[in-house]
mmCIF file of C-alpha atoms in Angstrom:
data_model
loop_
_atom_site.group_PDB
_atom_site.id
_atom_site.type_symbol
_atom_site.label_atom_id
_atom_site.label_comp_id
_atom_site.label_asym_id
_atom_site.label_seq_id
_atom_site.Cartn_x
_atom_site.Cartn_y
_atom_site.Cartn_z
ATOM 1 C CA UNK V 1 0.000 0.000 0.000
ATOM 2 C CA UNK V 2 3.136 2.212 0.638
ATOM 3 C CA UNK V 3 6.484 2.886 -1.300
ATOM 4 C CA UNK V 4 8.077 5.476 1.043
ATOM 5 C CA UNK V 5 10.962 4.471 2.718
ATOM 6 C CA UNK V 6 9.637 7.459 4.971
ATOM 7 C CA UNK V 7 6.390 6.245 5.257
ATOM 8 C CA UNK V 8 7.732 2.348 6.008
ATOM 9 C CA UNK V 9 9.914 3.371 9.081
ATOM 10 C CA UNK V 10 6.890 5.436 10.378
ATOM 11 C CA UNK V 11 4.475 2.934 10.071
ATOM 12 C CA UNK V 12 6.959 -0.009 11.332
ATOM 13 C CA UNK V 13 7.712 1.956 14.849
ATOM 14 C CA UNK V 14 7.058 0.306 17.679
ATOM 15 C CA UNK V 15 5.141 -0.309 19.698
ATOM 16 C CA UNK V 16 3.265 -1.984 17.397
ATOM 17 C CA UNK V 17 5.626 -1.263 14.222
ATOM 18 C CA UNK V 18 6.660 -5.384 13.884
ATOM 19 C CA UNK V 19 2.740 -6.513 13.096
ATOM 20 C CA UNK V 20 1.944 -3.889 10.386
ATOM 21 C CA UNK V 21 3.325 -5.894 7.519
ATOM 22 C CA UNK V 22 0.935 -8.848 8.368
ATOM 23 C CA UNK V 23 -1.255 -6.353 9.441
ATOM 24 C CA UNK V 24 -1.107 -4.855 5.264
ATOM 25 C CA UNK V 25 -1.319 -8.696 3.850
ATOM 26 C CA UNK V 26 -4.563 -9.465 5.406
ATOM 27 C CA UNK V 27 -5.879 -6.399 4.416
ATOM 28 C CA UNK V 28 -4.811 -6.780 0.942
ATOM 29 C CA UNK V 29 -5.952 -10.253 1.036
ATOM 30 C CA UNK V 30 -9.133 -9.426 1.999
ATOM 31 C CA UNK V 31 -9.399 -7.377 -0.587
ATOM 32 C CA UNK V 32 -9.330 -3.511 0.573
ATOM 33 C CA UNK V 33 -8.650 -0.918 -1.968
ATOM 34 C CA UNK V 34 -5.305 1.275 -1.843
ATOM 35 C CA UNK V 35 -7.314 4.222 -0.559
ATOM 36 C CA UNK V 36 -8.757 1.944 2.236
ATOM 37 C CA UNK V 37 -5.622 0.062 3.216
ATOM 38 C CA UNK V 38 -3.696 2.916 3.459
ATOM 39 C CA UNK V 39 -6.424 4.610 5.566
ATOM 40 C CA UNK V 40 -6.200 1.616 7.837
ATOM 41 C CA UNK V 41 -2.582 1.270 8.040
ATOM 42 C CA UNK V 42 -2.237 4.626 9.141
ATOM 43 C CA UNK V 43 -4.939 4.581 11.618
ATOM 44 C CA UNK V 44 -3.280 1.520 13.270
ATOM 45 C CA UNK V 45 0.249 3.704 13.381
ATOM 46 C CA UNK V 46 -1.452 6.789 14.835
ATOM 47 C CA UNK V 47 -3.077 4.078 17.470
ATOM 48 C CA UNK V 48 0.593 2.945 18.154
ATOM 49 C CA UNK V 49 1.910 6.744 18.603
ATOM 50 C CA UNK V 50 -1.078 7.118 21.432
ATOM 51 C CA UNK V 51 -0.866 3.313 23.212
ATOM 52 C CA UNK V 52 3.123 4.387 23.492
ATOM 53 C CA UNK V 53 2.298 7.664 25.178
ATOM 54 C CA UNK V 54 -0.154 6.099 27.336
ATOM 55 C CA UNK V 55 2.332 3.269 28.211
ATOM 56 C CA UNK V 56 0.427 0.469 27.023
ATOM 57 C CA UNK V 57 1.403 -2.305 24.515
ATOM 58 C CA UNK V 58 -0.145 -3.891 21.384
ATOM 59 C CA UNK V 59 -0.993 -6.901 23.549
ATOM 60 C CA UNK V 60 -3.281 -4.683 26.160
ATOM 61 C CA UNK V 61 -5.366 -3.637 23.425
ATOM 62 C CA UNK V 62 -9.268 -3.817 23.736
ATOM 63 C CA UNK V 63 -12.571 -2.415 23.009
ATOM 64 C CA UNK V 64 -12.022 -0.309 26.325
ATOM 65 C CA UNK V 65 -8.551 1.192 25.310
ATOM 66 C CA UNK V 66 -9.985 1.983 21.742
ATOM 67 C CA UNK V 67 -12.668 3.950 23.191
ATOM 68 C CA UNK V 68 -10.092 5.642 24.838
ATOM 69 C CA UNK V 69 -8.383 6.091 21.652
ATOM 70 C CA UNK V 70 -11.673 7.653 20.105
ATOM 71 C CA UNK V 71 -12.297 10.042 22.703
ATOM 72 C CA UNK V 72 -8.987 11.742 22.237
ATOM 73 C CA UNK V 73 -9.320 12.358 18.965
ATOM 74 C CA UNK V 74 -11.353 15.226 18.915
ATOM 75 C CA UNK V 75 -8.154 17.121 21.104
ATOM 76 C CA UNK V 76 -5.734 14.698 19.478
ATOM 77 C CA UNK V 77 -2.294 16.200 18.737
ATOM 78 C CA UNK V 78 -0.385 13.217 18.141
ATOM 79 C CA UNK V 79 0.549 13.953 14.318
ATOM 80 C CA UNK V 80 1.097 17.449 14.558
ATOM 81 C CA UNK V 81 -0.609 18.841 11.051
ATOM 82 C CA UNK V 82 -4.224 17.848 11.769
ATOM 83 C CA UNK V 83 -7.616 19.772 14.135
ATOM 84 C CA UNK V 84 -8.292 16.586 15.715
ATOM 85 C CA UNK V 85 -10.617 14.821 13.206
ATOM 86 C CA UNK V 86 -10.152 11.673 12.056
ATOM 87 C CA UNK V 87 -12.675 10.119 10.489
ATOM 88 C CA UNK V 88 -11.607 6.912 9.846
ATOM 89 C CA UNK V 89 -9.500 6.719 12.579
ATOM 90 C CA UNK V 90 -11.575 4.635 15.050
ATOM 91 C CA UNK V 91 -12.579 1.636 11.999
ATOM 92 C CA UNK V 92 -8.720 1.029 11.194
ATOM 93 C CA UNK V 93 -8.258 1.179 14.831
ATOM 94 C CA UNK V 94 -10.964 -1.528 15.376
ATOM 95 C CA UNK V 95 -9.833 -3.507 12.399
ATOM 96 C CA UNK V 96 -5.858 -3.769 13.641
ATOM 97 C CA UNK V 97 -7.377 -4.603 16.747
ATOM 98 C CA UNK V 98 -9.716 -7.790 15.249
ATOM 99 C CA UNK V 99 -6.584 -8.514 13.139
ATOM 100 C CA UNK V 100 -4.257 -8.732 16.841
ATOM 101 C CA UNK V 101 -6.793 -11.009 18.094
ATOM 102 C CA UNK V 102 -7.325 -13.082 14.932
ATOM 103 C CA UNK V 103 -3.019 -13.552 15.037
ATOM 104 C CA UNK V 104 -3.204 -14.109 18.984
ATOM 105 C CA UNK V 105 -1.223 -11.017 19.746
ATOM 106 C CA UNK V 106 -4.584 -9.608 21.361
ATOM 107 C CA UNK V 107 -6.748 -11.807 23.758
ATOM 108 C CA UNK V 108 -10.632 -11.612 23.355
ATOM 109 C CA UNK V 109 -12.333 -10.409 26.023
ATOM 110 C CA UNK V 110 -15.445 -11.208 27.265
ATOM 111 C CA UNK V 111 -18.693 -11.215 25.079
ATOM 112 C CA UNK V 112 -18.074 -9.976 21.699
ATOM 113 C CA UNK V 113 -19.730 -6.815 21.213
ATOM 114 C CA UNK V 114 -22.571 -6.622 19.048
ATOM 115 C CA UNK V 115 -22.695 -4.031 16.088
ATOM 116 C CA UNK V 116 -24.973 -1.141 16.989
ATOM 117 C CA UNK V 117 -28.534 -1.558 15.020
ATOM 118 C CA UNK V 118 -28.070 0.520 11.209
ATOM 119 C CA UNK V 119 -30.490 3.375 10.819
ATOM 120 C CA UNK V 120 -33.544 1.290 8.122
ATOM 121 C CA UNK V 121 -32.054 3.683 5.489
ATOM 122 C CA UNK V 122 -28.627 2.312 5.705
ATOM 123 C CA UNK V 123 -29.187 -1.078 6.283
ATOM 124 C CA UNK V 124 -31.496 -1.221 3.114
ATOM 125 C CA UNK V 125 -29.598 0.721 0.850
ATOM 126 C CA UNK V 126 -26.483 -1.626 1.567
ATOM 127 C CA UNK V 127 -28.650 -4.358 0.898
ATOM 128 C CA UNK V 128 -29.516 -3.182 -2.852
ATOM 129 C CA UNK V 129 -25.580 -2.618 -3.415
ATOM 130 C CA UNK V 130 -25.136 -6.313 -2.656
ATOM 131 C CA UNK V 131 -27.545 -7.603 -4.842
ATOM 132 C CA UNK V 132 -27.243 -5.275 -7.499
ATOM 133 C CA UNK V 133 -23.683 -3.747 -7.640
ATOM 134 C CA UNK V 134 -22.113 -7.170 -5.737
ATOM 135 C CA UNK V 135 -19.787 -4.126 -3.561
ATOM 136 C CA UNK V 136 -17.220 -6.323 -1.061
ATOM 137 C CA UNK V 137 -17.908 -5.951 2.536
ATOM 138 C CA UNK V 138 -14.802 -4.068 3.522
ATOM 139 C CA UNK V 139 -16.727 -1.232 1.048
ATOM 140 C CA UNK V 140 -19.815 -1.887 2.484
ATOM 141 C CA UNK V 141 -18.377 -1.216 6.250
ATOM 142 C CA UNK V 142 -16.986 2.324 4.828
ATOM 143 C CA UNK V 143 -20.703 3.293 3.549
ATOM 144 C CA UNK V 144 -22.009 2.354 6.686
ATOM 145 C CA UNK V 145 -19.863 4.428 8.574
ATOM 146 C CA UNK V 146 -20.647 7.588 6.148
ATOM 147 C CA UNK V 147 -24.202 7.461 5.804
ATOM 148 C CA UNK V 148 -24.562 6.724 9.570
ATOM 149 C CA UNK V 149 -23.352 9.739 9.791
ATOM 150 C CA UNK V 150 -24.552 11.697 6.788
ATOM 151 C CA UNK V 151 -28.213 10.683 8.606
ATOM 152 C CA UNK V 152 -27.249 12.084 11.637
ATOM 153 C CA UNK V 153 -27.508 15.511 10.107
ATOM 154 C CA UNK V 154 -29.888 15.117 7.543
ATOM 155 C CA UNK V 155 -32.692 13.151 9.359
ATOM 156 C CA UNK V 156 -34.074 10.320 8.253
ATOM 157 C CA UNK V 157 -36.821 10.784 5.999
ATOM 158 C CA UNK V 158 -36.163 11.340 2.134
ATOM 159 C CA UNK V 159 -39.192 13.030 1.355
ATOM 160 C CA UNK V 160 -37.840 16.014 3.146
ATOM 161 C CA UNK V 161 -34.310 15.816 1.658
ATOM 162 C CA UNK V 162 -33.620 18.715 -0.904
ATOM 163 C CA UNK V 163 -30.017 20.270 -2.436
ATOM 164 C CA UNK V 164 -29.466 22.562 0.475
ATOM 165 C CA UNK V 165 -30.044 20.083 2.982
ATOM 166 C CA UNK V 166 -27.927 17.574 1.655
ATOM 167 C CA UNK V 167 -24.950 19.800 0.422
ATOM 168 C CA UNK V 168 -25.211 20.895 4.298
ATOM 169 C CA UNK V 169 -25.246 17.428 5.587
ATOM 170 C CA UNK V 170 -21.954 16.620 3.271
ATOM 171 C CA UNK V 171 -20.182 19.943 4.151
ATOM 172 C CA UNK V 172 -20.255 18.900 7.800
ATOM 173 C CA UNK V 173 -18.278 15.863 7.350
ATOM 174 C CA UNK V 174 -15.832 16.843 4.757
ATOM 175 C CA UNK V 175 -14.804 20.346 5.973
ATOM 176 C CA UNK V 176 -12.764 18.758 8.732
ATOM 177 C CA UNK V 177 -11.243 15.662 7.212
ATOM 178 C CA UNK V 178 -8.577 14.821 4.528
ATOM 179 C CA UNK V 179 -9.233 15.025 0.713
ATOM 180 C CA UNK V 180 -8.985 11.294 0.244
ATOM 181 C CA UNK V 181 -12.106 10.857 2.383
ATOM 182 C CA UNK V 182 -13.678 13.983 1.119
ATOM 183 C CA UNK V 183 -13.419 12.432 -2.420
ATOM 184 C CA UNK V 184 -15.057 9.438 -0.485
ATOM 185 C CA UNK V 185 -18.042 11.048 1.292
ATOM 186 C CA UNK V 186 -19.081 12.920 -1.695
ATOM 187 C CA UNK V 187 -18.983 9.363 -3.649
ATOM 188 C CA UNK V 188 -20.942 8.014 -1.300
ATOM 189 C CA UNK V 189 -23.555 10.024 -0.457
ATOM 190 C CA UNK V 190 -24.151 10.651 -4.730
ATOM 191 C CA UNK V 191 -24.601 6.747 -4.893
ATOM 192 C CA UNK V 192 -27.350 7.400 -2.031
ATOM 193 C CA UNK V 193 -28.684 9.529 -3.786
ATOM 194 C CA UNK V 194 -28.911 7.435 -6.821
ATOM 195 C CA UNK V 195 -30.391 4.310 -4.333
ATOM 196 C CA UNK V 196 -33.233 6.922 -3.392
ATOM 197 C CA UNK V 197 -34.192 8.212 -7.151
ATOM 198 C CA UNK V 198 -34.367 4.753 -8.638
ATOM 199 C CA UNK V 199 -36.790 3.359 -5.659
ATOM 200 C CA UNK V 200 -38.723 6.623 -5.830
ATOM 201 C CA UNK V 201 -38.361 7.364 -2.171
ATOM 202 C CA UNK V 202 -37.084 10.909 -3.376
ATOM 203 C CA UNK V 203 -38.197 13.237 -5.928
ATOM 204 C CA UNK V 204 -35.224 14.701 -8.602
ATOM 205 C CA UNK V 205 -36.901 17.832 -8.635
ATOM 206 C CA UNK V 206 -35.900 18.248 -5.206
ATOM 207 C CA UNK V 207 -32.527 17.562 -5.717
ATOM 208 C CA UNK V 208 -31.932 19.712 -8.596
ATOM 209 C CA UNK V 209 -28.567 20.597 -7.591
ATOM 210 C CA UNK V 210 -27.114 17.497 -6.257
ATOM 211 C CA UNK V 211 -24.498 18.124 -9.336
ATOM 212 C CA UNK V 212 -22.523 20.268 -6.453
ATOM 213 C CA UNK V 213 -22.472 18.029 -4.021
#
């Protein structure tokens, strides 16, 4: 996913430095795109810069110490060139974290948690991109995370969704993250938007201007 020799020794660091190559195989083997991988990868090395300032190790990790992790975030300093939002911070966290356990390095604790219930909008929509686009389910887990929140803003009912609404809903997630993700939410939410045209559940008049988004 990376060529840097910069980029290499930053991501190999310790503490957790030694598992990112095998952390980058299963990834790629699992079939994440560059754009995701690398996302990913670099989540897991900013995880590594914060367990090492909080004294922990790779093998302490746990759903408890990654909410940790997330609550930082939002005062997080630890790269120096960024306001403290990282949006996919917390899902490459969690997924270096299922990838410790599935190697051993990380012990399972407890019950596993169960995945909060998807707003009916969300879980249907990535329902009709399995059955009629066939997307992976590493893709699937990144729309998920971006409508989840896209609906936060917007609300839940389509009928009411117009341009203004939606460009507003978009703005507030991609004015305060990287332009890879940007790029990411604004594909997203315009396949949405697609989902909702073809099943009629909103009207293109409405969304005259969804060409800006």
């Amino acid at each position: 996913y990376f060529k840097s020799d910069h980029t290499l020794r930053r991501l190999r660091a310790e503490p957790i430095g030694r598992y990112m190559d095998d952390f980058a195989e299963t990834l790629h083997a699992k079939g994440y795109s560059v754009w995701a991988g690398q996302a990913y990868l670099r989540a897991a090395a900013h995880l590594g810069i914060w367990i090492k300032r909080q004294g922990l190790s790779a093998t302490k990790l746990n759903e408890e110490v990654i909410g940790e992790f997330a609550r930082h975030l939002p005062s997080c300093r630890c790269l120096g060139k960024n306001q403290g939002i990282y949006d996919d911070a917390v899902i490459g966290a969690r997924h270096f974290l299922s990838h410790l356990r599935d190697t051993g390095v990380a012990q399972v604790c407890g019950a596993p948690l169960q995945r909060p219930s998807l707003p009916a909008l969300v879980d249907n929509f990535q329902r009709w991109m399995l059955q009629h686009r066939g997307v992976s389910e590493s893709t699937l887990t990144v729309y998920r995370s971006i409508l989840t929140k896209l609906l936060g803003t917007i609300g839940e009912t389509p009928g009411s969704y117009n341009a203004h609404i939606l460009r507003h809903g978009v703005e507030m997630q991609t004015s305060c993250c990287g332009p890879s993700w940007a790029k990411l939410v604004i594909t997203t939410a315009r396949m949405f938007l697609r989902y909702l045209v073809v099943l009629d559940l909103c009207k293109t008049q409405r969304l005259e201007h969804r060409r800006h988004i």
